[in-house]
Tab-separated table of C-alpha atoms and ligand atoms in Angstrom:
chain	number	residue	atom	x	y	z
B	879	UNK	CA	0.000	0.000	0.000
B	880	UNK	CA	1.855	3.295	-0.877
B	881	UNK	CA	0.771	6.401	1.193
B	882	UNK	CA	-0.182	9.456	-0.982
B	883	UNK	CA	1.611	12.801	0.767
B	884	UNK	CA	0.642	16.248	-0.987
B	885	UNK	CA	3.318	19.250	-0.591
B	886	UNK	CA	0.271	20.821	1.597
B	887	UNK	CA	-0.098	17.378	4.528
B	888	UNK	CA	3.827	17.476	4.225
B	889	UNK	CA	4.275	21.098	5.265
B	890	UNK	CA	0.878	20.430	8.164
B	891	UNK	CA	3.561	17.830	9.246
B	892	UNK	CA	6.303	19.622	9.706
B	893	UNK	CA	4.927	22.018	11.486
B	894	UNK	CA	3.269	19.536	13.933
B	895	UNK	CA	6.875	18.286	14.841
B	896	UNK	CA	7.914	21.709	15.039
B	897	UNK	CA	5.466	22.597	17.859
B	898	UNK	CA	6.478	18.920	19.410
B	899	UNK	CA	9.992	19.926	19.605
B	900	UNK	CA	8.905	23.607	21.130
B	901	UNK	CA	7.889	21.291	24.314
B	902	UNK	CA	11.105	21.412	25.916
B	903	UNK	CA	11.175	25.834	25.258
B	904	UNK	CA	7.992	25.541	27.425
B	905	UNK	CA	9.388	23.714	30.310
B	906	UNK	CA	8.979	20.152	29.462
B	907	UNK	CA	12.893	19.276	28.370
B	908	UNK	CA	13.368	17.049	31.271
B	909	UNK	CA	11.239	14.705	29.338
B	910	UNK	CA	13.834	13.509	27.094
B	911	UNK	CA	16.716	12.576	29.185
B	912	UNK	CA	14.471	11.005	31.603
B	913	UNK	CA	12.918	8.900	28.658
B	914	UNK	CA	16.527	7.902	27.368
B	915	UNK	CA	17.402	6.591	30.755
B	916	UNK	CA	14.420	4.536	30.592
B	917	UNK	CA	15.658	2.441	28.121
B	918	UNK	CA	17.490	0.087	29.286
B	919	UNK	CA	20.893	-0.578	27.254
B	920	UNK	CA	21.157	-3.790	24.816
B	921	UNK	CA	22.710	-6.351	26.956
B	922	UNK	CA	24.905	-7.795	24.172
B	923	UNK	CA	25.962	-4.534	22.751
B	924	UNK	CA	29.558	-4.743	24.340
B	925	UNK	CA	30.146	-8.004	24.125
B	926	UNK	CA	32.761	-9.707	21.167
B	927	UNK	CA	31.015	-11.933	18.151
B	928	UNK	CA	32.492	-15.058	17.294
B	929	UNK	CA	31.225	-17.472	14.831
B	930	UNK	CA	31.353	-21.022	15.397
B	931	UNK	CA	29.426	-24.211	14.381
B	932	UNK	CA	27.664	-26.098	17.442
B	933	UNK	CA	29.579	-29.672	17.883
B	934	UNK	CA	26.542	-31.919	18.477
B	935	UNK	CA	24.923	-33.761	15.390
B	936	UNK	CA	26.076	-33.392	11.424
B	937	UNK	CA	23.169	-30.715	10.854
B	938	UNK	CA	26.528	-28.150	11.835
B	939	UNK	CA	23.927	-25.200	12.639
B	940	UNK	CA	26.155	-21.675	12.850
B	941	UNK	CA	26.350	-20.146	15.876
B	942	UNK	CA	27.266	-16.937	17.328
B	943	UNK	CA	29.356	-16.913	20.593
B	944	UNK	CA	29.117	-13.609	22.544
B	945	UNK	CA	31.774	-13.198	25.121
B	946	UNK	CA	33.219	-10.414	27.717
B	947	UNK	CA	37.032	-9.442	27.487
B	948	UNK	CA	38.567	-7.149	24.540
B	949	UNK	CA	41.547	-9.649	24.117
B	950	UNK	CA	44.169	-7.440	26.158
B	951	UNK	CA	46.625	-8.644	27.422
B	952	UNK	CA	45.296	-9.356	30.764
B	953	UNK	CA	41.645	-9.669	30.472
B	954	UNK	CA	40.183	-13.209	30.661
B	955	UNK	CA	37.496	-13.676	27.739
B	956	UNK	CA	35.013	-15.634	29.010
B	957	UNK	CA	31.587	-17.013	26.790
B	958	UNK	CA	28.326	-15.273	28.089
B	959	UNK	CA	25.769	-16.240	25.311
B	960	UNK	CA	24.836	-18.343	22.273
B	961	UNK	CA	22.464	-17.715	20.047
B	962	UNK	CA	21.909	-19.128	16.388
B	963	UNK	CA	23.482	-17.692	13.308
B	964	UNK	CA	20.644	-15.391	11.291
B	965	UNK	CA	23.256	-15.334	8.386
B	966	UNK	CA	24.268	-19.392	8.597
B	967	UNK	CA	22.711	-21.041	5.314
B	968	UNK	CA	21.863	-24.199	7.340
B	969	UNK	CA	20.171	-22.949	10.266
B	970	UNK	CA	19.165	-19.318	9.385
B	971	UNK	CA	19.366	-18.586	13.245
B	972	UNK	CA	17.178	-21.282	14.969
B	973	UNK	CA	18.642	-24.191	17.088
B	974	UNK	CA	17.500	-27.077	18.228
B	975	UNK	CA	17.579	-27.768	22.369
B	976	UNK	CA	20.431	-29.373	22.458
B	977	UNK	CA	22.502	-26.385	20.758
B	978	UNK	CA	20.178	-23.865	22.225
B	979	UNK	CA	22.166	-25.050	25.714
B	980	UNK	CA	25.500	-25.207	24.143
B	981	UNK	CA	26.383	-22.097	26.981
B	982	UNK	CA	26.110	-25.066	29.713
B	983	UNK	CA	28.122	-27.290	26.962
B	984	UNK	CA	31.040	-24.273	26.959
B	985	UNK	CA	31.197	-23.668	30.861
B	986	UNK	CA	31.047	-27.434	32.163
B	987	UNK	CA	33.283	-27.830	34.706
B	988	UNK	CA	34.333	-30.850	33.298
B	989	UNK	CA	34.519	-30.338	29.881
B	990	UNK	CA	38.378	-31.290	28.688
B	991	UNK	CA	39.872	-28.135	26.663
B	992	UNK	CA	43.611	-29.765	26.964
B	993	UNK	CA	45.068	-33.142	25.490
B	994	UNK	CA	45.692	-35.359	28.243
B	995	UNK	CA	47.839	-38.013	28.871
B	996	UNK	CA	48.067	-41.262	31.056
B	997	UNK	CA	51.174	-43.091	31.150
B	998	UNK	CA	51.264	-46.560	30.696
B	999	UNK	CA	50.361	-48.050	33.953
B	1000	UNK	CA	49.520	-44.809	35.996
B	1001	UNK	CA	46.281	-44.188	37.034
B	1002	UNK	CA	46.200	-40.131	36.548
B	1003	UNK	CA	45.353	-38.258	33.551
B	1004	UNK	CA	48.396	-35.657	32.996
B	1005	UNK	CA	47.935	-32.302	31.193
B	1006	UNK	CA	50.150	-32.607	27.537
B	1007	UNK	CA	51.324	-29.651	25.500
B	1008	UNK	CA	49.366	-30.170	21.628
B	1009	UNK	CA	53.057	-30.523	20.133
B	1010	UNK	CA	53.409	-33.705	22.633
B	1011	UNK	CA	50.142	-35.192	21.925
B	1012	UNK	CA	50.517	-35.109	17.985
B	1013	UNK	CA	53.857	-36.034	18.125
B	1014	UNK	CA	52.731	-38.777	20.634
B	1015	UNK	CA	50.012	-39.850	18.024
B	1016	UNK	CA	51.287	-39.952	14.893
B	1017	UNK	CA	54.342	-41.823	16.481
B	1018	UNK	CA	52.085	-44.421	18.058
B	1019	UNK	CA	49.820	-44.679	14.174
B	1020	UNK	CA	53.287	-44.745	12.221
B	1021	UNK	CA	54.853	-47.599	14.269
B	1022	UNK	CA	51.074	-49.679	14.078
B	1023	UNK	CA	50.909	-49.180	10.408
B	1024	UNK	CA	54.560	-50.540	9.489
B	1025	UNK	CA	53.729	-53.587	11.585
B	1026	UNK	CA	50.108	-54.321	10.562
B	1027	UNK	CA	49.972	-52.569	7.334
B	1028	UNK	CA	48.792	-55.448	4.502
B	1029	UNK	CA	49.850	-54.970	1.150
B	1030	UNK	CA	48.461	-58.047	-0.722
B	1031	UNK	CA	46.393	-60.402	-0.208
B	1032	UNK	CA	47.268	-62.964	-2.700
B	1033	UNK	CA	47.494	-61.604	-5.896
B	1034	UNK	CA	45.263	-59.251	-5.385
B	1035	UNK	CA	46.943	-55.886	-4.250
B	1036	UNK	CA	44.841	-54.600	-1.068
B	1037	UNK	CA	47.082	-51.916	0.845
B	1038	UNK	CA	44.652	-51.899	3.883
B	1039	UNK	CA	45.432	-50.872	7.244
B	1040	UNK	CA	42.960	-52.092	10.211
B	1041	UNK	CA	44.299	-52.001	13.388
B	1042	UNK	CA	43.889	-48.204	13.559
B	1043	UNK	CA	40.380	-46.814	13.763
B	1044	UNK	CA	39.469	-43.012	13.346
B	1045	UNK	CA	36.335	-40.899	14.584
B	1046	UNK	CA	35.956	-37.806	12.782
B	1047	UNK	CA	33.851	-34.769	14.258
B	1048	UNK	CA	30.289	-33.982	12.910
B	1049	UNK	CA	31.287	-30.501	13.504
B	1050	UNK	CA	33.641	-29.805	10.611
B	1051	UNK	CA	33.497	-27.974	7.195
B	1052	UNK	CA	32.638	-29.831	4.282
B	1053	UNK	CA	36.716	-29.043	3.313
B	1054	UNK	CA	37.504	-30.321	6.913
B	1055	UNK	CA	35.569	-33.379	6.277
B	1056	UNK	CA	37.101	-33.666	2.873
B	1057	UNK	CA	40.724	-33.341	3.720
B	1058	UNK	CA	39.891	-36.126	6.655
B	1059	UNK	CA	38.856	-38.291	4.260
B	1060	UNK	CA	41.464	-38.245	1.786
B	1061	UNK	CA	44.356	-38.807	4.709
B	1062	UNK	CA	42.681	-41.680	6.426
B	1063	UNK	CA	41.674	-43.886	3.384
B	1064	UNK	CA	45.288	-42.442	1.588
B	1065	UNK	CA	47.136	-44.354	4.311
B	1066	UNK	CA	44.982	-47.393	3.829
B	1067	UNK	CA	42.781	-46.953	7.176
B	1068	UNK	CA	39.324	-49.182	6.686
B	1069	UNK	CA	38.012	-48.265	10.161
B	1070	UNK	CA	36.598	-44.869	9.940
B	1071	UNK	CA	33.045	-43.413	11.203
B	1072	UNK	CA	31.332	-40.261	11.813
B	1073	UNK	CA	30.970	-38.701	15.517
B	1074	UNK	CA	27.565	-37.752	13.722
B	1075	UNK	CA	26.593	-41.129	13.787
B	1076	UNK	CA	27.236	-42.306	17.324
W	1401	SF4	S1	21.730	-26.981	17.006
W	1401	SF4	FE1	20.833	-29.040	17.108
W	1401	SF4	S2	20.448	-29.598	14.969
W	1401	SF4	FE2	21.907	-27.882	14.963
W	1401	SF4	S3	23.961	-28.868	14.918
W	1401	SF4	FE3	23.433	-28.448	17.067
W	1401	SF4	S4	22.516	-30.377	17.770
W	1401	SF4	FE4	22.467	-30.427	15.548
């Protein structure tokens, strides 16, 4: 429906908000300020966007994490909200329950954030640096594939590898997933599944 505005209704306008705005020459200017601090501030207006994608099922909805701390030196960022990606083409801002409480997900007290270790035979669980626990793994996958590695079987030529298995994460990129694919099977791996699916 277009609105039809002659020059005449445009100027009776104008000077309508002009005697509005004379309110404050006749006494009534505390209106303004007191209406302004009224409003009460959006709550996530200082906070720092980060786009993510929730880790919980192979739907990979987009999610924006909203967190305190401008990244100085000494200021501890710390997660305050989730909400859904509007722009995400999966998910165009909703979530299901489960990623709806990924907030709980982020700030469980026992959620691991760190590789950990436990030496053979201990019973503890020991904090690793990432450059240990890669090193630790590939070292551990390199030595199981010379010694189970199967090349032929027969005549046939097989190159399979099955005493390593590999979970990948329902959370990744479609490149992620892609690049995960083409190392496992490319080193012969048969045992490979989805987190998505478990
Ligand atoms: S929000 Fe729900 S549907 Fe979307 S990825 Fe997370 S668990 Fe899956």
């Amino acid at each position: 429906m277009t609105i039809q505005v002659s020059r005449r209704g445009l100027l009776k306008g104008g000077a309508i908000a002009l005697a509005g705005g004379s309110l404050g020459a006749l006494g009534f200017g505390g209106l303004e300020p007191a209406m302004a601090a009224a409003v009460r501030p959006f709550k996530l207006a200082q906070m720092r966007e980060t786009r993510n994608t929730c880790p919980y099922c192979s739907v990979a909805c987009g999610v924006i994490l909203y967190s305190l701390g401008d990244k100085s030196k000494n200021a501890r960022s710390a997660v305050m909200h989730v909400e859904g990606d509007p722009d995400h083409p999966i998910n165009r801002g909703t979530l299901c329950p489960k990623g709806s409480a990924l907030l709980d997900f982020i700030q469980a007290e026992t959620r691991t954030k760190y590789p950990l270790h436990r030496e053979a035979g201990s019973k503890e669980f020991k904090r690793v640096s990432w450059d240990f626990a890669f090193e630790r793994i590939a070292r551990l996958m390199k030595e199981d594939r010379d010694k189970n590695f199967v090349a032929k079987n027969g005549d046939l030529t097989v190159n399979r590898w099955t005493t390593m298995g590999f979970l990948g994460a329902s959370a990744t990129s479609n490149e992620t997933a892609w690049l995960t694919y083409k190392t496992v099977r490319s080193m012969g791996a048969l045992v490979f599944d989805n987190q998505a699916r478990v």
